[in-house]
């Protein structure tokens, strides 16, 4: 996501720089701006000047195609760098080598530095170095506006360019180191936070388990109390049943004794009844004998 944002921003900036270079070409070709500012026009070949004009346009078109194809394409930063760098060169060439346009180099350094990629800064620095060397030996009209240019000025340009690029590279390197340190600290902090979070979760689990154990203990105590009460009820019931059994046993024993008494009484009554029957029978026999005797006496 960060690369996509950087590509979009630098692509817009490269378009602005490209438009600025085209405007410079138009002003110097059709409105003779250098003469208006009191500078003598450089003796340039239209073919070479047009080459400086169209090269950054080609790079920009390639950047747009790559960006439309894939917004985070790995070659988009490179072609954005080439577009901005050659737009600055085109601006210098279209402006007939006027020193004012050389300041665009520092603008390019600042824009490319936004990528925070050392290889892009080195590519840009090498291209500008080649531009100045070629200008000193072959293309003075397109770089310095004249074929005669002091070598010391080239050295000064090179020193400022190298110093600026070196400062950007140092800043990028230092920032990466800081980010790396911050990343390590952040990782340690994340690990520490993870440990604290784990401890917190463990503590919560322990508290939950303790609460559950407390509830279970209370439940067990309640169940134990109910069990004791139930056992006590059973014991009381057993005792009551024992007492009832003992009472029933005593009642049965009493009934058995009574039955024995009744049996004994019945036996005695039976004996008396038998004796009474025997006596009655004997009396009856005596009466019969007496009657018979009386009848016999009457007959005599």
Coordinates of C-alpha atoms in Angstrom, one line a residue, residues 93-286:
X93 CA 18.8 21.7 -22.8
X94 CA 15.6 23.4 -23.8
X95 CA 16.6 26.4 -21.7
X96 CA 19.8 26.6 -23.7
X97 CA 22.0 25.6 -20.7
X98 CA 21.0 28.6 -18.5
X99 CA 22.3 28.2 -15.0
X100 CA 18.9 28.9 -13.5
X101 CA 17.6 25.5 -14.8
X102 CA 20.4 23.6 -13.2
X103 CA 18.7 24.1 -9.8
X104 CA 16.1 21.6 -11.1
X105 CA 18.7 19.0 -10.2
X106 CA 18.1 19.5 -6.5
X107 CA 14.4 19.3 -7.1
X108 CA 14.9 16.0 -8.7
X109 CA 17.1 14.8 -5.8
X110 CA 14.3 15.7 -3.3
X111 CA 11.6 13.9 -5.3
X112 CA 13.6 10.7 -5.8
X113 CA 14.6 10.8 -2.2
X114 CA 10.9 10.3 -1.3
X115 CA 11.2 6.7 -2.5
X116 CA 14.0 6.1 0.1
X117 CA 15.7 3.8 -2.3
X118 CA 19.5 4.2 -2.5
X119 CA 19.8 2.5 -5.9
X120 CA 17.4 5.1 -7.4
X121 CA 19.5 7.9 -5.9
X122 CA 22.7 6.4 -7.3
X123 CA 21.2 6.0 -10.8
X124 CA 20.0 9.6 -10.8
X125 CA 23.5 10.8 -9.6
X126 CA 25.3 8.8 -12.2
X127 CA 23.0 10.1 -15.0
X128 CA 23.6 13.7 -13.9
X129 CA 27.4 13.1 -13.7
X130 CA 27.3 11.6 -17.3
X131 CA 25.3 14.7 -18.4
X132 CA 28.0 17.1 -17.0
X133 CA 30.9 15.1 -18.3
X134 CA 29.3 14.8 -21.8
X135 CA 28.5 18.5 -21.6
X136 CA 32.1 19.4 -20.9
X137 CA 33.5 17.3 -23.7
X138 CA 30.7 17.1 -26.4
X139 CA 27.4 18.8 -25.6
X140 CA 28.4 22.1 -23.9
X141 CA 25.6 24.0 -25.6
X142 CA 22.9 21.6 -24.2
X143 CA 24.3 21.6 -20.7
X144 CA 26.1 24.9 -20.1
X145 CA 24.9 27.0 -23.0
X146 CA 28.5 27.3 -24.4
X147 CA 31.3 25.2 -25.6
X148 CA 33.7 26.9 -23.2
X149 CA 33.0 26.2 -19.6
X150 CA 35.6 26.1 -16.7
X151 CA 36.3 22.6 -15.4
X152 CA 36.3 24.0 -11.9
X153 CA 32.6 24.8 -12.3
X154 CA 32.0 21.3 -13.3
X155 CA 33.8 20.1 -10.2
X156 CA 31.7 22.5 -8.1
X157 CA 28.5 21.1 -9.7
X158 CA 29.7 17.6 -9.1
X159 CA 30.6 18.3 -5.4
X160 CA 27.2 19.8 -4.7
X161 CA 25.4 17.0 -6.5
X162 CA 27.5 14.3 -4.7
X163 CA 27.0 16.1 -1.4
X164 CA 23.3 16.4 -1.8
X165 CA 22.9 12.8 -3.0
X166 CA 25.2 11.6 -0.2
X167 CA 23.1 13.5 2.4
X168 CA 20.0 11.9 1.1
X169 CA 21.6 8.4 1.1
X170 CA 22.9 9.0 4.6
X171 CA 19.4 10.1 5.8
X172 CA 17.8 7.0 4.1
X173 CA 20.3 4.7 5.7
X174 CA 20.0 6.3 9.1
X175 CA 16.2 6.2 8.9
X176 CA 16.3 2.5 8.0
X177 CA 18.5 1.9 10.9
X178 CA 16.1 3.8 13.2
X179 CA 13.1 2.0 11.7
X180 CA 15.0 -1.3 12.2
X181 CA 15.7 -0.4 15.9
X182 CA 12.1 0.7 16.3
X183 CA 11.0 -2.5 14.6
X184 CA 13.0 -4.5 17.1
X185 CA 11.7 -2.5 20.0
X186 CA 8.2 -2.8 18.6
X187 CA 8.7 -6.6 18.3
X188 CA 10.0 -6.8 21.8
X189 CA 7.1 -4.6 23.0
X190 CA 4.7 -6.9 21.1
X191 CA 6.3 -9.9 22.7
X192 CA 6.1 -8.3 26.1
X193 CA 2.5 -7.3 25.4
X194 CA 1.8 -10.9 24.3
X195 CA 3.4 -12.2 27.6
X196 CA 1.3 -9.7 29.6
X197 CA -1.8 -10.6 27.7
X198 CA -1.1 -14.3 28.2
X199 CA -0.6 -13.7 31.9
X200 CA -3.8 -11.7 32.0
X201 CA -5.6 -14.5 30.2
X202 CA -4.1 -17.0 32.5
X203 CA -5.0 -14.9 35.5
X204 CA -8.6 -14.7 34.2
X205 CA -8.7 -18.4 33.7
X206 CA -7.3 -19.0 37.2
X207 CA -10.0 -16.7 38.6
X208 CA -12.7 -18.4 36.5
X209 CA -11.5 -21.9 37.7
X210 CA -11.4 -20.6 41.3
X211 CA -14.9 -19.3 40.9
X212 CA -16.0 -22.6 39.4
X213 CA -14.3 -24.6 42.2
X214 CA -15.9 -22.3 44.8
X215 CA -19.3 -22.9 43.2
X216 CA -18.6 -26.7 43.0
X217 CA -17.5 -26.6 46.7
X218 CA -20.6 -24.7 47.6
X219 CA -22.7 -27.2 45.6
X220 CA -20.9 -30.1 47.2
X221 CA -21.5 -28.6 50.6
X222 CA -25.2 -28.2 49.8
X223 CA -25.4 -31.8 48.5
X224 CA -23.4 -33.0 51.6
X225 CA -25.8 -31.2 53.9
X226 CA -28.8 -32.6 52.0
X227 CA -27.2 -36.1 52.2
X228 CA -26.6 -35.7 56.0
X229 CA -30.2 -34.6 56.4
X230 CA -31.4 -37.5 54.3
X231 CA -29.3 -40.0 56.2
X232 CA -30.5 -38.5 59.5
X233 CA -34.1 -38.9 58.3
X234 CA -33.3 -42.5 57.3
X235 CA -31.7 -43.1 60.7
X236 CA -34.7 -41.6 62.5
X237 CA -37.0 -43.6 60.3
X238 CA -35.0 -46.8 61.1
X239 CA -35.1 -46.0 64.8
X240 CA -38.9 -45.4 64.6
X241 CA -39.3 -48.7 62.7
X242 CA -37.2 -50.5 65.3
X243 CA -39.3 -49.1 68.1
X244 CA -42.5 -50.1 66.2
X245 CA -41.0 -53.6 65.6
X246 CA -40.2 -53.9 69.3
X247 CA -43.7 -52.7 70.2
X248 CA -45.2 -55.1 67.7
X249 CA -43.0 -57.9 69.1
X250 CA -44.2 -57.1 72.7
X251 CA -47.8 -57.0 71.4
X252 CA -47.4 -60.4 69.7
X253 CA -45.8 -61.9 72.8
X254 CA -48.7 -60.5 74.9
X255 CA -51.2 -62.0 72.4
X256 CA -49.3 -65.3 72.5
X257 CA -49.5 -65.3 76.3
X258 CA -53.2 -64.5 76.2
X259 CA -53.8 -67.2 73.6
X260 CA -52.0 -69.7 75.8
X261 CA -54.2 -68.6 78.8
X262 CA -57.3 -69.0 76.6
X263 CA -56.1 -72.4 75.5
X264 CA -55.5 -73.5 79.1
X265 CA -59.0 -72.2 80.1
X266 CA -60.6 -73.9 77.1
X267 CA -58.9 -77.2 78.2
X268 CA -60.2 -76.8 81.7
X269 CA -63.7 -76.0 80.5
X270 CA -63.6 -79.0 78.2
X271 CA -62.6 -81.2 81.2
X272 CA -65.4 -79.8 83.3
X273 CA -67.9 -80.3 80.4
X274 CA -66.8 -83.9 80.0
X275 CA -67.2 -84.5 83.7
X276 CA -70.6 -82.8 83.7
X277 CA -71.7 -85.0 80.7
X278 CA -70.5 -88.1 82.5
X279 CA -72.3 -87.1 85.7
X280 CA -75.4 -86.4 83.7
X281 CA -75.2 -89.7 81.9
X282 CA -74.7 -91.5 85.3
X283 CA -77.7 -89.7 86.7
X284 CA -79.8 -90.6 83.8
X285 CA -78.8 -94.2 84.1
X286 CA -79.7 -94.1 87.8

